[in-house]
mmCIF file of C-alpha atoms and ligand atoms in Angstrom:
data_model
loop_
_atom_site.group_PDB
_atom_site.id
_atom_site.type_symbol
_atom_site.label_atom_id
_atom_site.label_comp_id
_atom_site.label_asym_id
_atom_site.label_seq_id
_atom_site.Cartn_x
_atom_site.Cartn_y
_atom_site.Cartn_z
ATOM 1 C CA MET A 1 -0.133 -0.147 -0.122
ATOM 2 C CA LYS A 2 1.486 3.021 -0.974
ATOM 3 C CA LYS A 3 1.774 6.305 1.961
ATOM 4 C CA VAL A 4 -1.404 9.224 0.957
ATOM 5 C CA GLY A 5 -0.382 12.610 2.297
ATOM 6 C CA ILE A 6 -2.206 16.237 1.860
ATOM 7 C CA ILE A 7 0.018 18.360 -0.440
ATOM 8 C CA GLY A 8 -1.782 21.325 -0.883
ATOM 9 C CA VAL A 9 -4.262 22.713 0.600
ATOM 10 C CA GLY A 10 -6.855 25.826 0.486
ATOM 11 C CA GLU A 11 -10.326 27.324 2.046
ATOM 12 C CA TYR A 12 -12.650 29.993 1.370
ATOM 13 C CA LEU A 13 -14.751 31.911 3.221
ATOM 14 C CA PRO A 14 -17.672 34.498 1.824
ATOM 15 C CA LYS A 15 -16.965 38.228 1.697
ATOM 16 C CA LYS A 16 -20.344 38.366 4.392
ATOM 17 C CA ILE A 17 -19.528 38.596 8.045
ATOM 18 C CA LEU A 18 -23.378 37.936 10.543
ATOM 19 C CA THR A 19 -22.562 38.507 14.122
ATOM 20 C CA ASN A 20 -23.990 38.081 17.161
ATOM 21 C CA ALA A 21 -25.159 41.638 16.927
ATOM 22 C CA ASP A 22 -26.835 41.332 14.188
ATOM 23 C CA LEU A 23 -28.849 38.231 15.098
ATOM 24 C CA GLU A 24 -29.740 39.971 18.530
ATOM 25 C CA LYS A 25 -31.879 42.308 16.290
ATOM 26 C CA MET A 26 -33.816 38.907 14.259
ATOM 27 C CA VAL A 27 -34.781 35.839 17.173
ATOM 28 C CA ASP A 28 -34.642 36.547 20.671
ATOM 29 C CA THR A 29 -31.158 35.343 21.868
ATOM 30 C CA SER A 30 -28.439 37.365 23.191
ATOM 31 C CA ASP A 31 -24.144 37.945 22.345
ATOM 32 C CA GLU A 32 -23.428 36.682 25.739
ATOM 33 C CA TRP A 33 -25.540 33.608 25.720
ATOM 34 C CA ILE A 34 -24.511 32.901 22.312
ATOM 35 C CA VAL A 35 -20.443 33.499 22.916
ATOM 36 C CA ALA A 36 -21.242 31.434 27.100
ATOM 37 C CA ARG A 37 -23.192 28.344 24.918
ATOM 38 C CA THR A 38 -21.291 28.293 22.032
ATOM 39 C CA GLY A 39 -18.189 30.018 21.754
ATOM 40 C CA ILE A 40 -19.253 31.860 18.351
ATOM 41 C CA LYS A 41 -19.344 35.805 17.680
ATOM 42 C CA GLU A 42 -19.718 35.995 14.225
ATOM 43 C CA ARG A 43 -19.961 32.991 10.844
ATOM 44 C CA HIS A 44 -19.615 34.152 7.220
ATOM 45 C CA ILE A 45 -22.723 33.874 5.062
ATOM 46 C CA ALA A 46 -23.117 33.164 1.589
ATOM 47 C CA ALA A 47 -24.536 35.361 -1.207
ATOM 48 C CA LYS A 48 -27.659 34.582 -2.598
ATOM 49 C CA VAL A 49 -25.960 34.178 -6.203
ATOM 50 C CA GLU A 50 -23.081 31.973 -4.576
ATOM 51 C CA ALA A 51 -23.785 28.501 -4.290
ATOM 52 C CA SER A 52 -21.323 25.605 -2.917
ATOM 53 C CA SER A 53 -19.977 24.344 -6.062
ATOM 54 C CA ASP A 54 -18.732 28.331 -6.320
ATOM 55 C CA MET A 55 -17.113 28.595 -2.408
ATOM 56 C CA ALA A 56 -15.394 25.036 -3.676
ATOM 57 C CA LEU A 57 -14.055 26.321 -6.664
ATOM 58 C CA GLN A 58 -12.272 28.576 -4.606
ATOM 59 C CA ALA A 59 -11.096 26.819 -1.503
ATOM 60 C CA SER A 60 -9.743 24.177 -4.807
ATOM 61 C CA LEU A 61 -8.085 26.598 -6.879
ATOM 62 C CA GLN A 62 -6.124 27.804 -4.184
ATOM 63 C CA ALA A 63 -5.374 24.270 -2.948
ATOM 64 C CA LEU A 64 -4.625 22.870 -6.569
ATOM 65 C CA GLU A 65 -2.006 26.086 -6.760
ATOM 66 C CA SER A 66 -0.480 24.788 -3.220
ATOM 67 C CA ALA A 67 -0.189 21.468 -3.955
ATOM 68 C CA ARG A 68 1.706 22.613 -7.309
ATOM 69 C CA ILE A 69 -0.943 20.217 -9.471
ATOM 70 C CA LYS A 70 -2.621 21.293 -12.274
ATOM 71 C CA PRO A 71 -6.938 20.703 -13.066
ATOM 72 C CA GLN A 72 -6.153 18.029 -15.514
ATOM 73 C CA ASP A 73 -3.715 16.202 -12.855
ATOM 74 C CA LEU A 74 -7.039 14.836 -11.062
ATOM 75 C CA ASP A 75 -7.857 11.767 -11.315
ATOM 76 C CA LEU A 76 -10.984 12.056 -7.825
ATOM 77 C CA ILE A 77 -12.665 14.451 -6.963
ATOM 78 C CA ILE A 78 -14.848 14.355 -3.530
ATOM 79 C CA VAL A 79 -16.694 16.702 -2.269
ATOM 80 C CA ALA A 80 -17.895 16.030 1.074
ATOM 81 C CA THR A 81 -21.287 18.749 1.777
ATOM 82 C CA ILE A 82 -25.383 18.291 3.268
ATOM 83 C CA THR A 83 -25.537 21.461 1.006
ATOM 84 C CA PRO A 84 -25.254 20.167 -3.105
ATOM 85 C CA ASP A 85 -25.919 22.379 -5.469
ATOM 86 C CA MET A 86 -28.536 20.037 -6.650
ATOM 87 C CA PRO A 87 -29.484 16.967 -5.788
ATOM 88 C CA LEU A 88 -28.706 16.126 -9.071
ATOM 89 C CA PRO A 89 -26.162 16.309 -10.914
ATOM 90 C CA SER A 90 -23.191 15.528 -8.313
ATOM 91 C CA THR A 91 -21.901 19.182 -7.368
ATOM 92 C CA ALA A 92 -18.417 17.132 -7.547
ATOM 93 C CA CYS A 93 -19.698 16.739 -10.829
ATOM 94 C CA VAL A 94 -20.347 20.252 -10.811
ATOM 95 C CA LEU A 95 -16.809 21.148 -9.960
ATOM 96 C CA GLN A 96 -14.949 19.230 -12.796
ATOM 97 C CA ASN A 97 -16.685 21.276 -15.204
ATOM 98 C CA SER A 98 -15.801 24.398 -13.887
ATOM 99 C CA LEU A 99 -12.003 23.103 -13.224
ATOM 100 C CA GLN A 100 -11.786 21.430 -16.451
ATOM 101 C CA ALA A 101 -10.445 18.345 -14.173
ATOM 102 C CA LYS A 102 -11.529 15.925 -17.417
ATOM 103 C CA LYS A 103 -9.773 12.838 -16.498
ATOM 104 C CA ALA A 104 -11.567 13.295 -13.135
ATOM 105 C CA PHE A 105 -14.135 10.552 -11.497
ATOM 106 C CA CYS A 106 -16.193 12.111 -8.895
ATOM 107 C CA PHE A 107 -18.609 12.381 -6.328
ATOM 108 C CA ASP A 108 -20.399 13.609 -3.160
ATOM 109 C CA VAL A 109 -19.869 12.174 0.166
ATOM 110 C CA SER A 110 -22.822 12.709 2.826
ATOM 111 C CA ALA A 111 -21.362 12.367 6.818
ATOM 112 C CA ALA A 112 -22.248 15.512 7.779
ATOM 113 C CA CYS A 113 -20.050 17.086 9.821
ATOM 114 C CA ALA A 114 -17.756 14.158 9.965
ATOM 115 C CA GLY A 115 -17.886 14.289 6.106
ATOM 116 C CA PHE A 116 -14.772 15.487 5.027
ATOM 117 C CA ILE A 117 -13.164 13.580 7.190
ATOM 118 C CA TYR A 118 -15.541 10.213 5.338
ATOM 119 C CA ALA A 119 -14.102 11.709 2.312
ATOM 120 C CA LEU A 120 -9.970 12.043 2.752
ATOM 121 C CA THR A 121 -10.584 8.949 3.536
ATOM 122 C CA VAL A 122 -11.903 7.791 0.869
ATOM 123 C CA ALA A 123 -9.555 9.152 -1.387
ATOM 124 C CA GLN A 124 -6.991 7.561 0.483
ATOM 125 C CA GLN A 125 -8.048 3.956 -0.197
ATOM 126 C CA PHE A 126 -8.452 5.000 -3.874
ATOM 127 C CA ILE A 127 -4.257 6.496 -3.823
ATOM 128 C CA ALA A 128 -2.979 3.578 -1.488
ATOM 129 C CA ARG A 129 -4.112 1.176 -3.528
ATOM 130 C CA GLY A 130 -2.826 2.740 -7.110
ATOM 131 C CA GLY A 131 -7.302 2.996 -8.460
ATOM 132 C CA CYS A 132 -5.141 6.257 -9.138
ATOM 133 C CA LYS A 133 -3.145 8.632 -8.286
ATOM 134 C CA ASN A 134 -4.075 12.739 -6.972
ATOM 135 C CA ALA A 135 -7.273 14.108 -5.464
ATOM 136 C CA LEU A 136 -8.963 16.461 -4.835
ATOM 137 C CA VAL A 137 -11.145 15.853 -1.676
ATOM 138 C CA ILE A 138 -13.350 18.930 -0.217
ATOM 139 C CA GLY A 139 -14.983 20.281 2.467
ATOM 140 C CA VAL A 140 -17.885 22.719 2.015
ATOM 141 C CA GLU A 141 -21.347 24.103 2.961
ATOM 142 C CA LYS A 142 -23.802 26.438 2.382
ATOM 143 C CA LEU A 143 -25.285 26.056 6.350
ATOM 144 C CA SER A 144 -27.236 29.681 5.405
ATOM 145 C CA SER A 145 -29.636 27.656 2.580
ATOM 146 C CA ILE A 146 -31.204 25.131 5.219
ATOM 147 C CA THR A 147 -31.248 27.200 8.286
ATOM 148 C CA ASP A 148 -34.550 28.547 9.839
ATOM 149 C CA TRP A 149 -33.816 32.532 10.540
ATOM 150 C CA LYS A 150 -36.750 32.074 13.375
ATOM 151 C CA ASP A 151 -35.714 29.399 14.807
ATOM 152 C CA ARG A 152 -32.791 30.134 17.684
ATOM 153 C CA ASN A 153 -32.350 27.360 18.386
ATOM 154 C CA THR A 154 -29.990 26.639 15.594
ATOM 155 C CA CYS A 155 -29.599 29.492 13.937
ATOM 156 C CA VAL A 156 -27.344 31.162 15.912
ATOM 157 C CA LEU A 157 -24.705 28.325 14.988
ATOM 158 C CA PHE A 158 -23.920 27.915 11.701
ATOM 159 C CA GLY A 159 -22.074 29.108 8.628
ATOM 160 C CA ASP A 160 -21.298 28.122 5.140
ATOM 161 C CA GLY A 161 -17.376 28.183 3.483
ATOM 162 C CA ALA A 162 -15.669 26.232 1.812
ATOM 163 C CA GLY A 163 -12.296 24.195 2.309
ATOM 164 C CA ALA A 164 -9.843 21.670 -0.121
ATOM 165 C CA ALA A 165 -7.160 19.755 -0.207
ATOM 166 C CA VAL A 166 -4.810 17.511 -2.794
ATOM 167 C CA LEU A 167 -4.258 14.334 -2.392
ATOM 168 C CA SER A 168 -1.271 12.580 -3.704
ATOM 169 C CA GLU A 169 1.376 9.546 -2.384
ATOM 170 C CA VAL A 170 4.606 10.648 -0.386
ATOM 171 C CA LYS A 171 7.582 9.650 0.646
ATOM 172 C CA SER A 172 6.958 9.689 4.295
ATOM 173 C CA GLY A 173 4.765 10.997 6.407
ATOM 174 C CA GLY A 174 0.675 10.875 5.564
ATOM 175 C CA ILE A 175 -2.342 10.236 6.926
ATOM 176 C CA LEU A 176 -1.135 7.388 9.410
ATOM 177 C CA SER A 177 -5.440 6.159 10.305
ATOM 178 C CA SER A 178 -8.267 6.748 9.783
ATOM 179 C CA TYR A 179 -11.588 5.290 12.097
ATOM 180 C CA LEU A 180 -15.076 6.728 10.820
ATOM 181 C CA GLY A 181 -18.370 5.385 12.664
ATOM 182 C CA SER A 182 -21.811 5.993 12.398
ATOM 183 C CA ASP A 183 -25.342 5.289 13.982
ATOM 184 C CA GLY A 184 -28.534 5.545 12.320
ATOM 185 C CA SER A 185 -30.000 4.333 15.024
ATOM 186 C CA ALA A 186 -29.672 8.191 16.549
ATOM 187 C CA GLY A 187 -30.125 10.087 13.321
ATOM 188 C CA GLU A 188 -33.717 11.892 14.495
ATOM 189 C CA LEU A 189 -31.615 13.734 16.729
ATOM 190 C CA LEU A 190 -30.480 16.146 14.165
ATOM 191 C CA MET A 191 -32.338 15.970 11.327
ATOM 192 C CA VAL A 192 -33.923 18.010 7.726
ATOM 193 C CA PRO A 193 -37.066 16.438 7.430
ATOM 194 C CA ALA A 194 -38.261 17.024 3.932
ATOM 195 C CA GLY A 195 -37.361 17.918 0.318
ATOM 196 C CA GLY A 196 -36.037 13.765 0.122
ATOM 197 C CA SER A 197 -37.974 10.807 -1.513
ATOM 198 C CA ARG A 198 -39.923 10.616 2.355
ATOM 199 C CA LEU A 199 -41.398 14.070 1.915
ATOM 200 C CA PRO A 200 -41.065 15.491 -1.315
ATOM 201 C CA ALA A 201 -41.420 19.489 -1.384
ATOM 202 C CA SER A 202 -45.245 20.768 -0.736
ATOM 203 C CA HIS A 203 -47.530 23.765 -0.274
ATOM 204 C CA ASP A 204 -47.530 21.510 2.568
ATOM 205 C CA THR A 205 -43.674 20.613 4.323
ATOM 206 C CA VAL A 206 -42.262 24.665 3.258
ATOM 207 C CA ASP A 207 -45.919 25.553 5.264
ATOM 208 C CA LYS A 208 -44.713 23.900 8.296
ATOM 209 C CA ARG A 209 -40.666 24.824 7.919
ATOM 210 C CA MET A 210 -39.329 21.368 7.135
ATOM 211 C CA HIS A 211 -36.915 22.332 4.566
ATOM 212 C CA TYR A 212 -34.508 23.872 7.682
ATOM 213 C CA VAL A 213 -32.222 21.988 10.532
ATOM 214 C CA LYS A 214 -34.655 20.287 13.189
ATOM 215 C CA MET A 215 -32.054 19.834 16.331
ATOM 216 C CA ARG A 216 -32.039 17.745 19.701
ATOM 217 C CA GLY A 217 -28.890 20.175 20.494
ATOM 218 C CA ASN A 218 -29.095 18.924 23.898
ATOM 219 C CA GLU A 219 -29.109 15.254 23.985
ATOM 220 C CA LEU A 220 -26.261 15.610 20.339
ATOM 221 C CA PHE A 221 -23.411 17.766 23.143
ATOM 222 C CA LYS A 222 -22.978 14.405 25.530
ATOM 223 C CA ILE A 223 -22.972 12.266 23.010
ATOM 224 C CA ALA A 224 -20.484 14.065 20.814
ATOM 225 C CA VAL A 225 -18.143 14.890 23.722
ATOM 226 C CA VAL A 226 -17.595 10.823 24.800
ATOM 227 C CA THR A 227 -18.058 10.095 20.692
ATOM 228 C CA MET A 228 -15.129 12.576 19.781
ATOM 229 C CA THR A 229 -13.058 10.962 22.698
ATOM 230 C CA HIS A 230 -13.203 7.680 21.682
ATOM 231 C CA ALA A 231 -12.640 8.479 18.542
ATOM 232 C CA ALA A 232 -9.833 10.351 19.167
ATOM 233 C CA GLN A 233 -7.972 7.702 20.963
ATOM 234 C CA ILE A 234 -8.942 4.777 18.531
ATOM 235 C CA ALA A 235 -7.252 6.508 14.919
ATOM 236 C CA LEU A 236 -4.302 7.393 18.067
ATOM 237 C CA LYS A 237 -4.325 4.196 18.957
ATOM 238 C CA GLN A 238 -4.223 2.304 15.111
ATOM 239 C CA ALA A 239 -1.552 5.067 14.635
ATOM 240 C CA GLY A 240 0.901 3.736 17.018
ATOM 241 C CA LEU A 241 0.972 7.119 19.099
ATOM 242 C CA GLU A 242 -1.026 8.711 22.347
ATOM 243 C CA CYS A 243 -3.215 11.671 23.292
ATOM 244 C CA LYS A 244 0.813 12.937 24.322
ATOM 245 C CA ASP A 245 2.497 12.727 20.911
ATOM 246 C CA VAL A 246 0.007 15.181 18.974
ATOM 247 C CA ASP A 247 1.022 18.615 18.338
ATOM 248 C CA LEU A 248 -2.289 19.993 16.920
ATOM 249 C CA VAL A 249 -6.104 18.814 17.344
ATOM 250 C CA ILE A 250 -8.318 19.994 14.598
ATOM 251 C CA PRO A 251 -12.142 19.352 16.301
ATOM 252 C CA HIS A 252 -15.242 20.316 14.441
ATOM 253 C CA GLN A 253 -16.222 23.282 15.376
ATOM 254 C CA ALA A 254 -19.359 22.419 16.696
ATOM 255 C CA ASN A 255 -18.979 24.267 20.182
ATOM 256 C CA ILE A 256 -16.121 25.040 22.135
ATOM 257 C CA ARG A 257 -17.432 23.355 25.376
ATOM 258 C CA ILE A 258 -17.982 20.381 23.419
ATOM 259 C CA ILE A 259 -14.112 20.620 22.055
ATOM 260 C CA MET A 260 -13.194 21.842 25.875
ATOM 261 C CA ALA A 261 -14.988 18.745 27.942
ATOM 262 C CA MET A 262 -13.209 16.032 24.989
ATOM 263 C CA ALA A 263 -9.698 18.145 25.699
ATOM 264 C CA LYS A 264 -9.635 17.503 29.379
ATOM 265 C CA LYS A 265 -10.757 13.703 28.465
ATOM 266 C CA LEU A 266 -8.035 12.968 26.476
ATOM 267 C CA LYS A 267 -5.807 15.412 28.666
ATOM 268 C CA LEU A 268 -4.851 17.785 26.751
ATOM 269 C CA CYS A 269 -3.723 21.520 27.240
ATOM 270 C CA GLU A 270 -5.269 24.181 25.304
ATOM 271 C CA ASP A 271 -2.353 25.243 23.174
ATOM 272 C CA LYS A 272 -2.486 21.684 21.362
ATOM 273 C CA ILE A 273 -6.410 22.482 19.734
ATOM 274 C CA TYR A 274 -6.487 24.636 16.664
ATOM 275 C CA LEU A 275 -10.060 26.547 16.914
ATOM 276 C CA ASN A 276 -12.186 28.990 14.621
ATOM 277 C CA ILE A 277 -14.974 29.080 16.519
ATOM 278 C CA GLU A 278 -15.689 31.762 17.522
ATOM 279 C CA LYS A 279 -16.032 33.511 13.403
ATOM 280 C CA HIS A 280 -17.052 31.018 11.453
ATOM 281 C CA GLY A 281 -19.748 28.616 13.833
ATOM 282 C CA ASN A 282 -19.900 25.083 12.833
ATOM 283 C CA MET A 283 -19.233 24.768 8.925
ATOM 284 C CA SER A 284 -20.609 21.241 8.950
ATOM 285 C CA SER A 285 -18.463 19.013 6.775
ATOM 286 C CA ALA A 286 -16.490 22.565 5.783
ATOM 287 C CA SER A 287 -15.146 23.493 9.711
ATOM 288 C CA THR A 288 -11.932 20.371 9.747
ATOM 289 C CA ILE A 289 -10.503 21.605 6.247
ATOM 290 C CA ILE A 290 -11.115 24.732 6.799
ATOM 291 C CA ALA A 291 -9.565 25.086 10.358
ATOM 292 C CA LEU A 292 -6.722 22.501 8.892
ATOM 293 C CA SER A 293 -6.408 25.909 5.985
ATOM 294 C CA GLN A 294 -5.727 27.238 7.877
ATOM 295 C CA ALA A 295 -3.242 26.367 10.642
ATOM 296 C CA VAL A 296 -1.139 25.212 7.140
ATOM 297 C CA LYS A 297 -1.219 29.307 6.892
ATOM 298 C CA GLU A 298 -1.079 31.202 10.497
ATOM 299 C CA GLY A 299 2.385 28.490 11.120
ATOM 300 C CA ARG A 300 1.489 25.995 13.800
ATOM 301 C CA VAL A 301 1.226 22.827 11.115
ATOM 302 C CA LYS A 302 4.870 22.127 10.577
ATOM 303 C CA LYS A 303 6.915 19.398 8.323
ATOM 304 C CA GLY A 304 7.077 16.553 10.280
ATOM 305 C CA ASP A 305 3.700 17.434 13.045
ATOM 306 C CA ILE A 306 1.596 14.894 14.815
ATOM 307 C CA ILE A 307 -1.713 16.101 13.357
ATOM 308 C CA LEU A 308 -5.043 14.722 14.671
ATOM 309 C CA LEU A 309 -8.750 16.032 12.513
ATOM 310 C CA ASP A 310 -10.944 14.683 15.371
ATOM 311 C CA ALA A 311 -14.789 14.884 13.732
ATOM 312 C CA PHE A 312 -19.051 14.091 14.878
ATOM 313 C CA GLY A 313 -22.215 15.372 12.553
ATOM 314 C CA SER A 314 -25.126 14.198 11.861
ATOM 315 C CA GLY A 315 -26.231 10.439 10.919
ATOM 316 C CA LEU A 316 -25.071 10.238 13.138
ATOM 317 C CA THR A 317 -21.165 9.990 12.248
ATOM 318 C CA TRP A 318 -18.018 10.643 13.632
ATOM 319 C CA GLY A 319 -13.906 10.431 11.863
ATOM 320 C CA ALA A 320 -11.154 10.531 13.790
ATOM 321 C CA CYS A 321 -7.396 10.827 11.349
ATOM 322 C CA VAL A 322 -4.238 11.567 12.518
ATOM 323 C CA ILE A 323 -1.594 12.809 10.385
ATOM 324 C CA LYS A 324 2.113 12.641 10.737
ATOM 325 C CA TRP A 325 2.200 16.563 7.785
HETATM 326 N N1 LIG B 401 -30.296 32.120 22.956
HETATM 327 C C1 LIG B 401 -31.335 32.570 23.420
HETATM 328 N N2 LIG B 401 -31.918 31.938 24.664
HETATM 329 C C2 LIG B 401 -31.172 29.963 24.263
HETATM 330 C C3 LIG B 401 -30.783 30.308 22.592
HETATM 331 C C4 LIG B 401 -30.921 30.953 21.914
HETATM 332 N N3 LIG B 401 -30.128 30.890 20.927
HETATM 333 N N4 LIG B 401 -31.342 28.715 22.011
HETATM 334 C C5 LIG B 401 -31.451 28.101 23.210
HETATM 335 N N5 LIG B 401 -31.949 28.755 24.448
HETATM 336 C C6 LIG B 401 -32.359 28.405 25.238
HETATM 337 C C7 LIG B 401 -33.543 27.651 25.678
HETATM 338 O O1 LIG B 401 -34.770 27.682 25.047
HETATM 339 C C8 LIG B 401 -33.243 26.779 26.932
HETATM 340 O O2 LIG B 401 -34.696 27.733 27.614
HETATM 341 P P1 LIG B 401 -35.355 27.065 28.476
HETATM 342 O O3 LIG B 401 -34.532 26.190 29.711
HETATM 343 O O4 LIG B 401 -36.159 28.054 29.194
HETATM 344 O O5 LIG B 401 -36.246 25.521 27.945
HETATM 345 C C9 LIG B 401 -31.904 27.666 27.171
HETATM 346 O O6 LIG B 401 -31.731 28.612 26.016
HETATM 347 C C10 LIG B 401 -31.109 25.923 26.839
HETATM 348 O O7 LIG B 401 -32.074 25.264 25.911
HETATM 349 P P2 LIG B 401 -30.827 24.028 25.915
HETATM 350 O O8 LIG B 401 -31.188 23.669 24.633
HETATM 351 O O9 LIG B 401 -30.371 23.190 27.238
HETATM 352 O O10 LIG B 401 -28.594 25.278 25.896
HETATM 353 P P3 LIG B 401 -26.675 24.339 25.403
HETATM 354 O O11 LIG B 401 -26.868 24.763 26.609
HETATM 355 O O12 LIG B 401 -27.995 22.424 25.244
HETATM 356 O O13 LIG B 401 -27.161 24.811 24.290
HETATM 357 C C11 LIG B 401 -26.782 23.859 22.040
HETATM 358 C C12 LIG B 401 -27.613 24.376 22.623
HETATM 359 C C13 LIG B 401 -25.997 24.633 21.734
HETATM 360 C C14 LIG B 401 -27.823 23.741 20.612
HETATM 361 C C15 LIG B 401 -25.434 23.110 21.832
HETATM 362 O O14 LIG B 401 -26.265 21.695 22.809
HETATM 363 C C16 LIG B 401 -24.892 22.042 21.187
HETATM 364 O O15 LIG B 401 -24.179 22.926 21.143
HETATM 365 N N6 LIG B 401 -24.810 20.691 21.240
HETATM 366 C C17 LIG B 401 -24.332 19.833 19.953
HETATM 367 C C18 LIG B 401 -24.511 20.283 18.530
HETATM 368 C C19 LIG B 401 -23.746 19.593 18.068
HETATM 369 O O16 LIG B 401 -22.806 19.143 18.469
HETATM 370 N N7 LIG B 401 -23.874 19.458 16.747
HETATM 371 C C20 LIG B 401 -23.686 18.196 15.951
HETATM 372 C C21 LIG B 401 -23.055 19.185 14.635
HETATM 373 S S1 LIG B 401 -23.544 20.147 13.974
HETATM 374 C C22 LIG B 401 -24.118 19.073 12.851
HETATM 375 O O17 LIG B 401 -24.351 17.688 12.055
HETATM 376 C C23 LIG B 401 -24.574 20.048 11.301
#
């Protein structure tokens, strides 16, 4: 099996910023509540005309440039998203066309907040087994398009953005391990009930606001802490490493309290955890890869560093991945 690593990263955040003060004018909430309960101060919101593939394109161009790979050299494009441009064609195919990456085969992965780690692991398998050489993996969300802006329980949490990574064979290091898991029995804790084959769009589903995210946050909170801790432990064990060996943890950015509770359980000090939740909120599939791209640009990731990606989301799904940079 070939060693596979990330050889370039990029990210894109839409221009518009929605602050907690803006939200105070929209629903019965306060900056104080949002900061204390979630750690979020602001989030980026895509323009009306900006679809997921548009954001993905910008992040991809940056990642390809940093990897020094041309779109024509891509063999595979995977887009992790729960907010595709449309049900079909896949956002990955739309992106392929924008990039003119004609050689690549393309598909989407739907695993919510764990989406990027799922897509990364799938791409790694293709390259490791010789099925392809260069892969582009994207996490992108326009969560503002499925957010109920009248529901204070959810609308304060989400943001939009895209992150991209180019994967290829590496001589040393790369992805050391990845652990993925799912539990469909708890799916109703976080869902968009309508818009699929179960409840196609109708006047009734629109009137009942069923095309928006419904979440039982309090129940999810506890599961998230336990699951992310467990996933990190398994991925590290598979890589033959311990928590003390990790240089930087990049957790999914759903709630600062979830991240800190997990850090406490893993006995991780705060300076080893990358946080961007304050400025971006929860961007589901896009969160971990945007954080990784920002961490690289800020010089927080150096050659030889051990990086742990860890995420949890709707499905339920979870995943953790250990990378030697
Ligand atoms: N402003 C003010 N008050 C609010 C707000 C708000 N925006 N939202 C809720 N409240 C109120 C509630 O109505 C409730 O009031 P009550 O006690 O009078 O009923 C009170 O605050 C406490 O509500 P809880 O839901 O218990 O608040 P909690 O501390 O659990 O925080 C939160 C809510 C932030 C959603 C948290 O539970 C959380 O982060 N959950 C996990 C989310 C998660 O991990 N999701 C998975 C990934 S996301 C994905 O896959 C797309």
